[in-house]
């Protein structure tokens, strides 16, 4: 495809020869002649200078690099759309595989696809254009909104409600029992029946192997546009806001309240019954033990201000030396006091 | 149901009008008129004062709040039983789904239910009243005690022994190979055949996506009444005591010995070949690198006494200031020493 | 089997009575009369002195313990081979289960076994002696090299390439979509189509429930001989070297570069776009936020030198006391300064 045509499709500004043919899209390092690549972060400038790509998608501030550009206000989004120009997911034919076990009371919309060895339970309602790949289990009374996609192996437990255009990666489990027990006098744990459900709003994605527990009463809620990575645990009764990112292996304990536009990086843990304000960012492995005000950038376990944490982290390695210095100072001050025969006011 | 009747069923003490009709059970915040709710922790007192619930289950010490009470020594347990009054799991009809592949040599008790696309291997023994939901795989030589429940997608590997009334949430894997390799001279890793099994005693629950590895030799053991949350890893040869809680994303390395009545909060990690005494509690993200005496409350990575950790954690954010102060003090003491011409005894 | 015969099979040196009959292999603690056990780490010497085993596999330096030895340069490897003498995995008959759904375009080699309810997609190529156990899904255009084993429930997504003699534990997911989104101006996240794949080289093992994401472009690569434990997350575009160990619950963010012979212990996290040199060892829960030079031993979150970390860790519990001492010293020095009327040079 001509570079000028790509610029047009991306609504970007062409700089340089628009007549060159672009054959593919690639990373800066792996690009060959004929590829378009992208530079969205100036820390990869040196890779950009060495790339074999024939053209680059860049932001508004990028200096000339001797090869044609497609400039865009949001170059990473333009890159995402470029990937789709060159790579199209194989279209699936709608239809129900003969091995799918579908309850008579289930209601399926138009253009629904159900793969081999899927199980669709009683009173399930599946809207138009939903694609359910191989070996999924959709338990009774589930609703799935139009255009949603379940990759193979996904399990949706009874009563879960799923919005439109959601994506579930393989082996995700939605609606497993919450971890709720009452302690008995003999030390044993009495299981609390988990009577609630899970509500997943529109445009949510859930990663492979992630688990979202049903509420004891009421609903665990994942709000519109939120993206959840692999092996994430969402405890029962948690409410996660809109357009939030939960990166891989994040764990939310029960009844967490996570705001809108929050980013919890990999392996972050959130204790139960907390509120995390809108726009909070927690770096990897942060342990959040208390509620967090909106728009804070936090780190550490337990968490505090990220910039302070960065400084404190550098000092961690100096602690043994600090301890030694402190002991030495105490001795010196003691000696001085003895010499002066002065005692400080207490 | 009349409140007086609920009080009776819970063996609680009624305070106030027992004639009111209770239509459901709910949390303090979500309750409507007609609901019963519960107050089991005084930190939710302000929510209790604002609740729209018509009655509350409370402990022995709760002051009057202007609405009828059911008092109980263990109000959380009473709440758990109240949930069951209003929400009953749908009864399953026993029976073997025609698509289940069941080996001829498998022996099934009375009232066993096996769901669609399950696979039951050779010489499996399943006792009475076991319910195996859709798409489970029970490999050869497994025993499952009466009344146990496998949610959809569960995998029980060969030779695993499961007690009575156990519950396995979706996609749990019991008996996968332990992570055992011997290093060869060429740097490669030689797989050690994992010849052992897993023994799960009575009344154990295992969460969605959790993995419990088989022992190299002998057995990995989960003792009676222990509850394991989602995405927990139990390494090969570990022995977990009775009535212990392993919260979400906890990881036990190989040959861990965890006592009775232990609580490991979310994302806790336990190194191999350690012993954790009875009654130990580790807060979220604790990293346990050494054996722990019984009844300790620990935190941190590596772990130490929880109360000290709380204090140390507050000081983490002050480390940069401490470092600066220490350097300043050194300078000052140096200056003083020069002035006094005094050197401390070493 | 005669002990002399075992020594011969292991190419070890017999010390003591080779005529005794060995009936099994066991740990030091669990061994009975007639068992052979092993001592590969001197910290288990006291257990070795008490063992009821009839013989021991030991290293070259082990002092006499009053029972027959098989000495070996690599006693742990010798132990691994001894396990295989006494425990042989049940042989599977090759063959395709009648319930397996296999695309006409799939090409299967000799002696391939495909279990019940497996699904093999279009244009899949499976080499000789591959064993695919129950309920696996192999999506289209996948290649699986000879001698590889998929335990039940494994999912291999489209286009993944797998080498020879690889092992996948239950419910592992290879090739799920990477976690890639571009932020839109409205705060929403635009999914970046994940057009790449995953390449798994020969002799790799992947644990139960682990997830390895496909690259956005190009390949996520796991190199020859690397072993991955349970519930590990490998982010899209990561490249993991050869003979590396990723222990349970490790998480690699996107585009991580992990060297050869690296060991990341349980729950280690690695941030994106980093390079971890050959031979690096990171202890449990380490958080790696920056690239690491080869052969470093690191700990902590964020990580630094392990030995320093050990010392710093001991001081963590003393921080409250240090803080108090520092404040006290400041007061004393202040008093001294007042007395002396000396101010240090600034």
CSV table of N, CA and C in Angstrom, one decimal, chain A residues 25-27 44 73-74 76-77 79-81 83-84 87-89 92 97 99 116-117 134-135 151-153 169-171 205 208 225 227-231 243-249 261 263 267 285 309 313 316-317 319-320 322-323 326 329-330 333 336-337 340 342 344-346, chain C residues 99 101 117 119 135-137 139 153-155 157 171 173 176-177 179 181-183 185 187-193 195 209 211 213 217 231-233 249-251 267-269 273 285-287 301-302 304 308 311-312 315-316 318-319 322 325-326 328-329 332-333 335-336 339-340:
chain,number,residue,atom,x,y,z
A,25,UNK,N,4.1,-3.9,8.7
A,25,UNK,CA,4.3,-3.1,9.8
A,25,UNK,C,5.2,-3.9,10.8
A,26,UNK,N,6.1,-3.2,11.4
A,26,UNK,CA,7.1,-3.9,12.3
A,26,UNK,C,7.6,-3.0,13.4
A,27,UNK,N,8.3,-3.6,14.4
A,27,UNK,CA,9.0,-2.9,15.4
A,27,UNK,C,10.2,-2.2,14.8
A,44,UNK,N,13.3,5.6,22.6
A,44,UNK,CA,13.7,4.7,21.5
A,44,UNK,C,14.2,5.4,20.3
A,73,UNK,N,-1.2,13.1,16.0
A,73,UNK,CA,-1.3,13.6,17.4
A,73,UNK,C,-1.2,12.5,18.4
A,74,UNK,N,-1.7,11.3,18.0
A,74,UNK,CA,-1.7,10.2,18.9
A,74,UNK,C,-1.0,9.0,18.1
A,76,UNK,N,0.6,6.4,18.8
A,76,UNK,CA,0.4,5.0,19.2
A,76,UNK,C,-0.9,4.4,18.7
A,77,UNK,N,-1.9,5.3,18.8
A,77,UNK,CA,-3.2,4.9,18.3
A,77,UNK,C,-3.2,4.7,16.8
A,79,UNK,N,-0.5,3.8,15.1
A,79,UNK,CA,0.2,2.5,15.0
A,79,UNK,C,-0.8,1.4,15.1
A,80,UNK,N,-1.7,1.4,16.2
A,80,UNK,CA,-2.7,0.4,16.4
A,80,UNK,C,-3.5,0.2,15.1
A,81,UNK,N,-3.9,1.3,14.5
A,81,UNK,CA,-4.8,1.2,13.3
A,81,UNK,C,-4.0,0.7,12.1
A,83,UNK,N,-1.6,-1.6,12.3
A,83,UNK,CA,-1.5,-3.1,12.5
A,83,UNK,C,-2.8,-3.7,11.8
A,84,UNK,N,-3.9,-3.1,11.9
A,84,UNK,CA,-5.1,-3.6,11.3
A,84,UNK,C,-5.1,-3.5,9.8
A,87,UNK,N,-2.9,-6.7,9.1
A,87,UNK,CA,-3.2,-8.0,9.7
A,87,UNK,C,-4.7,-8.0,10.0
A,88,UNK,N,-5.4,-8.9,9.3
A,88,UNK,CA,-6.8,-9.0,9.6
A,88,UNK,C,-7.1,-10.3,10.3
A,89,UNK,N,-7.8,-10.3,11.4
A,89,UNK,CA,-8.2,-11.6,12.0
A,89,UNK,C,-9.0,-12.4,11.0
A,92,UNK,N,-14.7,-15.6,11.1
A,92,UNK,CA,-15.4,-16.9,11.4
A,92,UNK,C,-16.8,-16.9,10.8
A,97,UNK,N,-21.7,-25.3,16.3
A,97,UNK,CA,-21.0,-26.6,16.0
A,97,UNK,C,-21.9,-27.7,16.5
A,99,UNK,N,-21.4,-30.3,18.0
A,99,UNK,CA,-21.1,-30.9,19.3
A,99,UNK,C,-21.5,-30.0,20.4
A,116,UNK,N,-17.0,-25.9,19.0
A,116,UNK,CA,-17.1,-27.3,19.4
A,116,UNK,C,-17.0,-27.5,20.9
A,117,UNK,N,-17.8,-28.4,21.4
A,117,UNK,CA,-17.8,-28.8,22.8
A,117,UNK,C,-18.1,-27.7,23.8
A,134,UNK,N,-14.2,-22.5,21.1
A,134,UNK,CA,-14.3,-23.9,21.5
A,134,UNK,C,-14.2,-24.1,23.0
A,135,UNK,N,-15.0,-25.1,23.5
A,135,UNK,CA,-14.9,-25.6,24.8
A,135,UNK,C,-15.2,-24.5,25.9
A,151,UNK,N,-12.9,-16.4,24.0
A,151,UNK,CA,-11.9,-17.4,23.5
A,151,UNK,C,-12.1,-18.7,24.1
A,152,UNK,N,-11.4,-19.7,23.6
A,152,UNK,CA,-11.6,-21.1,24.0
A,152,UNK,C,-11.4,-21.3,25.5
A,153,UNK,N,-12.2,-22.1,26.1
A,153,UNK,CA,-12.0,-22.5,27.5
A,153,UNK,C,-12.6,-21.5,28.5
A,169,UNK,N,-10.2,-13.7,27.2
A,169,UNK,CA,-9.2,-14.5,26.8
A,169,UNK,C,-9.3,-15.9,27.4
A,170,UNK,N,-8.5,-16.9,26.9
A,170,UNK,CA,-8.7,-18.3,27.2
A,170,UNK,C,-8.7,-18.6,28.7
A,171,UNK,N,-9.6,-19.5,29.1
A,171,UNK,CA,-9.6,-20.0,30.5
A,171,UNK,C,-10.0,-18.9,31.5
A,205,UNK,N,-12.3,-6.1,28.6
A,205,UNK,CA,-11.5,-7.3,28.2
A,205,UNK,C,-10.9,-7.9,29.5
A,208,UNK,N,-6.3,-14.0,30.0
A,208,UNK,CA,-6.3,-15.5,30.2
A,208,UNK,C,-6.1,-15.9,31.6
A,225,UNK,N,-15.3,-0.3,29.5
A,225,UNK,CA,-14.0,0.0,28.9
A,225,UNK,C,-12.8,-0.4,29.7
A,227,UNK,N,-9.8,-2.8,31.1
A,227,UNK,CA,-9.1,-3.9,30.6
A,227,UNK,C,-8.3,-4.6,31.7
A,228,UNK,N,-8.5,-5.9,31.7
A,228,UNK,CA,-7.9,-6.7,32.7
A,228,UNK,C,-6.9,-7.7,32.1
A,229,UNK,N,-5.7,-7.8,32.5
A,229,UNK,CA,-4.7,-8.7,32.0
A,229,UNK,C,-4.8,-10.1,32.5
A,230,UNK,N,-3.8,-10.9,32.2
A,230,UNK,CA,-3.8,-12.3,32.6
A,230,UNK,C,-3.6,-12.5,34.1
A,231,UNK,N,-4.2,-13.6,34.6
A,231,UNK,CA,-4.0,-14.1,36.0
A,231,UNK,C,-4.3,-13.1,37.0
A,243,UNK,N,-12.6,2.4,32.2
A,243,UNK,CA,-11.3,2.6,31.5
A,243,UNK,C,-10.1,2.5,32.4
A,244,UNK,N,-10.2,1.5,33.3
A,244,UNK,CA,-9.1,1.2,34.3
A,244,UNK,C,-8.4,0.1,33.7
A,245,UNK,N,-7.0,0.0,34.0
A,245,UNK,CA,-6.2,-1.1,33.6
A,245,UNK,C,-5.7,-1.9,34.8
A,246,UNK,N,-6.0,-3.2,34.9
A,246,UNK,CA,-5.5,-4.0,35.9
A,246,UNK,C,-4.5,-4.9,35.2
A,247,UNK,N,-3.2,-4.7,35.4
A,247,UNK,CA,-2.2,-5.5,34.7
A,247,UNK,C,-2.0,-6.9,35.3
A,248,UNK,N,-1.2,-7.7,34.7
A,248,UNK,CA,-1.1,-9.1,35.0
A,248,UNK,C,-0.8,-9.3,36.5
A,249,UNK,N,-1.5,-10.3,37.0
A,249,UNK,CA,-1.3,-10.8,38.4
A,249,UNK,C,-1.7,-9.8,39.5
A,261,UNK,N,-10.2,5.2,35.2
A,261,UNK,CA,-8.9,5.6,34.7
A,261,UNK,C,-7.8,5.3,35.6
A,263,UNK,N,-4.6,2.9,36.9
A,263,UNK,CA,-3.7,1.9,36.3
A,263,UNK,C,-3.0,1.2,37.5
A,267,UNK,N,1.2,-7.3,39.4
A,267,UNK,CA,1.4,-7.8,40.8
A,267,UNK,C,1.0,-6.9,41.9
A,285,UNK,N,4.0,-4.3,41.8
A,285,UNK,CA,4.2,-4.9,43.1
A,285,UNK,C,3.8,-4.0,44.3
A,309,UNK,N,9.2,7.3,47.3
A,309,UNK,CA,9.6,5.9,47.3
A,309,UNK,C,10.8,5.7,46.4
A,313,UNK,N,14.0,4.2,48.0
A,313,UNK,CA,14.5,2.9,47.5
A,313,UNK,C,16.0,2.9,47.3
A,316,UNK,N,17.7,2.3,50.6
A,316,UNK,CA,17.6,0.9,51.1
A,316,UNK,C,19.0,0.3,51.2
A,317,UNK,N,19.7,0.4,50.1
A,317,UNK,CA,21.0,-0.3,50.0
A,317,UNK,C,22.0,0.3,50.9
A,319,UNK,N,21.3,1.3,54.0
A,319,UNK,CA,20.9,1.1,55.4
A,319,UNK,C,22.0,0.6,56.3
A,320,UNK,N,22.7,-0.5,55.9
A,320,UNK,CA,23.7,-1.0,56.8
A,320,UNK,C,24.7,0.1,57.1
A,322,UNK,N,24.3,3.3,57.1
A,322,UNK,CA,23.6,4.3,57.9
A,322,UNK,C,23.6,3.8,59.4
A,323,UNK,N,23.3,2.6,59.5
A,323,UNK,CA,23.2,2.0,60.9
A,323,UNK,C,24.5,2.1,61.6
A,326,UNK,N,25.3,5.8,62.4
A,326,UNK,CA,24.6,6.2,63.5
A,326,UNK,C,25.2,5.8,64.9
A,329,UNK,N,28.2,7.8,65.5
A,329,UNK,CA,27.9,9.1,65.9
A,329,UNK,C,27.5,9.1,67.4
A,330,UNK,N,26.7,8.1,67.8
A,330,UNK,CA,26.3,8.1,69.2
A,330,UNK,C,27.5,8.0,70.1
A,333,UNK,N,29.2,11.4,70.1
A,333,UNK,CA,28.5,12.4,70.9
A,333,UNK,C,28.6,12.1,72.4
A,336,UNK,N,31.9,13.3,73.4
A,336,UNK,CA,31.9,14.8,73.5
A,336,UNK,C,31.2,15.3,74.8
A,337,UNK,N,30.1,14.6,75.0
A,337,UNK,CA,29.3,15.0,76.2
A,337,UNK,C,30.1,14.8,77.5
A,340,UNK,N,32.7,17.5,77.6
A,340,UNK,CA,32.1,18.9,77.9
A,340,UNK,C,31.3,18.9,79.3
A,342,UNK,N,28.3,18.3,79.4
A,342,UNK,CA,27.1,18.9,79.0
A,342,UNK,C,26.0,17.9,78.7
A,344,UNK,N,22.2,17.4,77.1
A,344,UNK,CA,21.2,18.2,76.4
A,344,UNK,C,19.9,18.3,77.2
A,345,UNK,N,19.1,19.3,77.0
A,345,UNK,CA,17.8,19.4,77.6
A,345,UNK,C,16.9,18.2,77.1
A,346,UNK,N,16.2,17.6,78.0
A,346,UNK,CA,15.3,16.5,77.5
A,346,UNK,C,13.9,17.0,77.5
C,99,UNK,N,-14.0,-39.1,20.1
C,99,UNK,CA,-14.7,-37.8,20.3
C,99,UNK,C,-13.8,-36.6,19.9
C,101,UNK,N,-12.2,-33.8,17.8
C,101,UNK,CA,-12.6,-33.1,16.6
C,101,UNK,C,-11.3,-32.6,15.9
C,117,UNK,N,-12.4,-35.4,23.6
C,117,UNK,CA,-12.8,-34.0,23.5
C,117,UNK,C,-11.7,-33.0,23.2
C,119,UNK,N,-9.7,-30.7,20.5
C,119,UNK,CA,-10.0,-30.1,19.2
C,119,UNK,C,-8.7,-29.7,18.5
C,135,UNK,N,-9.2,-33.1,26.4
C,135,UNK,CA,-9.8,-31.7,26.4
C,135,UNK,C,-8.8,-30.6,26.2
C,136,UNK,N,-7.8,-30.9,25.2
C,136,UNK,CA,-6.9,-29.8,24.8
C,136,UNK,C,-7.5,-29.2,23.5
C,137,UNK,N,-7.1,-27.9,23.3
C,137,UNK,CA,-7.5,-27.2,22.1
C,137,UNK,C,-6.3,-26.7,21.4
C,139,UNK,N,-5.4,-24.7,18.3
C,139,UNK,CA,-6.0,-23.8,17.3
C,139,UNK,C,-5.3,-23.9,15.9
C,153,UNK,N,-6.5,-30.1,29.2
C,153,UNK,CA,-6.9,-28.8,29.3
C,153,UNK,C,-6.1,-27.7,28.7
C,154,UNK,N,-5.0,-28.1,28.1
C,154,UNK,CA,-4.0,-27.1,27.5
C,154,UNK,C,-4.7,-26.4,26.3
C,155,UNK,N,-4.4,-25.2,26.1
C,155,UNK,CA,-4.9,-24.4,25.0
C,155,UNK,C,-3.7,-23.8,24.2
C,157,UNK,N,-2.9,-21.5,21.1
C,157,UNK,CA,-3.7,-20.6,20.2
C,157,UNK,C,-3.0,-20.5,18.8
C,171,UNK,N,-4.1,-26.9,31.7
C,171,UNK,CA,-4.7,-25.6,31.6
C,171,UNK,C,-3.7,-24.5,31.3
C,173,UNK,N,-2.0,-21.9,28.9
C,173,UNK,CA,-2.5,-21.2,27.7
C,173,UNK,C,-1.3,-20.5,27.0
C,176,UNK,N,-2.3,-16.5,24.1
C,176,UNK,CA,-3.4,-15.5,24.3
C,176,UNK,C,-2.9,-14.1,23.9
C,177,UNK,N,-3.9,-13.3,23.6
C,177,UNK,CA,-3.6,-11.9,23.1
C,177,UNK,C,-2.7,-11.2,24.2
C,179,UNK,N,-1.4,-7.8,26.1
C,179,UNK,CA,-2.2,-6.7,26.8
C,179,UNK,C,-1.7,-5.4,26.2
C,181,UNK,N,-2.9,-1.8,24.3
C,181,UNK,CA,-4.0,-0.8,24.0
C,181,UNK,C,-3.4,0.5,23.8
C,182,UNK,N,-4.0,1.3,22.9
C,182,UNK,CA,-3.6,2.7,22.7
C,182,UNK,C,-4.7,3.6,23.4
C,183,UNK,N,-4.2,4.6,24.1
C,183,UNK,CA,-5.2,5.4,24.8
C,183,UNK,C,-5.8,6.4,23.8
C,185,UNK,N,-8.4,9.8,23.0
C,185,UNK,CA,-8.6,11.1,23.6
C,185,UNK,C,-9.7,11.1,24.7
C,187,UNK,N,-10.2,8.9,26.8
C,187,UNK,CA,-9.8,8.1,28.0
C,187,UNK,C,-10.0,6.6,27.8
C,188,UNK,N,-10.6,6.2,26.7
C,188,UNK,CA,-10.8,4.8,26.5
C,188,UNK,C,-9.6,4.2,25.9
C,189,UNK,N,-9.6,2.8,25.9
C,189,UNK,CA,-8.4,2.1,25.5
C,189,UNK,C,-8.7,1.3,24.2
C,190,UNK,N,-8.0,1.6,23.1
C,190,UNK,CA,-8.2,1.0,21.8
C,190,UNK,C,-7.3,-0.3,21.7
C,191,UNK,N,-8.0,-1.4,21.5
C,191,UNK,CA,-7.2,-2.7,21.5
C,191,UNK,C,-6.3,-2.8,20.3
C,192,UNK,N,-5.1,-3.1,20.5
C,192,UNK,CA,-4.1,-3.3,19.4
C,192,UNK,C,-4.2,-4.7,19.0
C,193,UNK,N,-4.5,-5.0,17.8
C,193,UNK,CA,-4.6,-6.3,17.3
C,193,UNK,C,-3.3,-7.0,17.5
C,195,UNK,N,-0.9,-9.4,16.3
C,195,UNK,CA,-0.7,-10.1,15.1
C,195,UNK,C,0.4,-11.1,15.1
C,209,UNK,N,-1.7,-23.7,34.4
C,209,UNK,CA,-2.3,-22.4,34.5
C,209,UNK,C,-1.5,-21.2,34.0
C,211,UNK,N,0.4,-18.6,31.5
C,211,UNK,CA,-0.1,-17.9,30.3
C,211,UNK,C,1.1,-17.2,29.6
C,213,UNK,N,1.7,-14.9,26.4
C,213,UNK,CA,1.0,-14.1,25.4
C,213,UNK,C,1.7,-14.0,24.1
C,217,UNK,N,3.6,-7.9,17.2
C,217,UNK,CA,4.2,-8.2,15.9
C,217,UNK,C,5.4,-9.1,16.2
C,231,UNK,N,1.3,-20.9,37.0
C,231,UNK,CA,0.7,-19.5,37.2
C,231,UNK,C,1.7,-18.4,36.9
C,232,UNK,N,2.6,-18.7,35.9
C,232,UNK,CA,3.5,-17.7,35.5
C,232,UNK,C,2.9,-16.9,34.3
C,233,UNK,N,3.2,-15.6,34.3
C,233,UNK,CA,2.7,-14.8,33.1
C,233,UNK,C,3.9,-14.3,32.3
C,249,UNK,N,4.4,-18.2,39.7
C,249,UNK,CA,3.8,-16.8,39.8
C,249,UNK,C,4.7,-15.7,39.4
C,250,UNK,N,5.8,-16.0,38.7
C,250,UNK,CA,6.6,-15.0,38.2
C,250,UNK,C,5.8,-14.2,37.1
C,251,UNK,N,6.1,-13.0,37.0
C,251,UNK,CA,5.4,-12.2,35.9
C,251,UNK,C,6.5,-11.4,35.1
C,267,UNK,N,7.2,-15.5,42.4
C,267,UNK,CA,6.6,-14.2,42.5
C,267,UNK,C,7.5,-13.0,42.1
C,268,UNK,N,8.6,-13.3,41.4
C,268,UNK,CA,9.4,-12.2,40.9
C,268,UNK,C,8.6,-11.5,39.8
C,269,UNK,N,8.8,-10.2,39.8
C,269,UNK,CA,8.2,-9.4,38.7
C,269,UNK,C,9.2,-8.7,37.9
C,273,UNK,N,10.5,-4.1,28.8
C,273,UNK,CA,11.6,-3.5,28.0
C,273,UNK,C,12.9,-3.5,28.7
C,285,UNK,N,10.0,-12.9,45.2
C,285,UNK,CA,9.3,-11.6,45.3
C,285,UNK,C,10.2,-10.4,44.8
C,286,UNK,N,11.3,-10.6,44.3
C,286,UNK,CA,12.1,-9.5,43.8
C,286,UNK,C,11.4,-8.8,42.7
C,287,UNK,N,11.5,-7.4,42.7
C,287,UNK,CA,10.9,-6.6,41.7
C,287,UNK,C,11.9,-6.0,40.9
C,301,UNK,N,12.6,-5.2,46.2
C,301,UNK,CA,11.7,-4.5,45.3
C,301,UNK,C,11.7,-3.0,45.6
C,302,UNK,N,12.4,-2.2,44.8
C,302,UNK,CA,13.1,-2.6,43.6
C,302,UNK,C,14.4,-3.3,44.0
C,304,UNK,N,18.2,-4.9,44.3
C,304,UNK,CA,19.6,-4.6,44.3
C,304,UNK,C,20.4,-5.8,44.8
C,308,UNK,N,23.8,-7.2,50.1
C,308,UNK,CA,23.4,-5.9,50.8
C,308,UNK,C,22.0,-5.9,51.2
C,311,UNK,N,21.5,-7.7,54.5
C,311,UNK,CA,21.9,-6.8,55.6
C,311,UNK,C,20.9,-5.7,55.9
C,312,UNK,N,20.4,-5.1,54.8
C,312,UNK,CA,19.4,-4.0,54.9
C,312,UNK,C,18.1,-4.6,55.5
C,315,UNK,N,18.0,-4.6,59.1
C,315,UNK,CA,17.9,-3.3,59.7
C,315,UNK,C,16.5,-2.7,59.6
C,316,UNK,N,15.7,-3.2,58.7
C,316,UNK,CA,14.3,-2.7,58.6
C,316,UNK,C,13.6,-2.7,59.9
C,318,UNK,N,14.8,-2.3,62.7
C,318,UNK,CA,15.4,-1.4,63.6
C,318,UNK,C,15.1,0.1,63.2
C,319,UNK,N,14.4,0.3,62.1
C,319,UNK,CA,14.2,1.6,61.7
C,319,UNK,C,13.5,2.5,62.7
C,322,UNK,N,16.2,3.5,65.0
C,322,UNK,CA,17.1,4.4,64.4
C,322,UNK,C,16.6,5.8,64.2
C,325,UNK,N,16.8,7.4,67.6
C,325,UNK,CA,18.2,7.8,68.0
C,325,UNK,C,18.7,9.0,67.2
C,326,UNK,N,18.3,9.1,65.9
C,326,UNK,CA,18.7,10.2,65.1
C,326,UNK,C,18.1,11.5,65.7
C,328,UNK,N,17.3,12.1,68.7
C,328,UNK,CA,17.9,12.3,70.0
C,328,UNK,C,19.3,12.9,69.7
C,329,UNK,N,20.0,12.4,68.8
C,329,UNK,CA,21.4,12.9,68.4
C,329,UNK,C,21.3,14.3,68.0
C,332,UNK,N,21.0,16.5,70.9
C,332,UNK,CA,22.3,16.6,71.7
C,332,UNK,C,23.3,17.5,71.0
C,333,UNK,N,23.4,17.3,69.7
C,333,UNK,CA,24.4,18.0,68.9
C,333,UNK,C,24.0,19.5,68.9
C,335,UNK,N,22.4,21.0,71.4
C,335,UNK,CA,22.8,21.5,72.7
C,335,UNK,C,24.3,21.7,72.8
C,336,UNK,N,25.1,20.8,72.2
C,336,UNK,CA,26.5,20.9,72.2
C,336,UNK,C,26.9,22.2,71.5
C,339,UNK,N,26.3,25.2,73.5
C,339,UNK,CA,27.3,25.3,74.5
C,339,UNK,C,28.6,25.9,74.0
C,340,UNK,N,29.0,25.3,72.9
C,340,UNK,CA,30.3,25.6,72.3
C,340,UNK,C,30.3,26.9,71.5
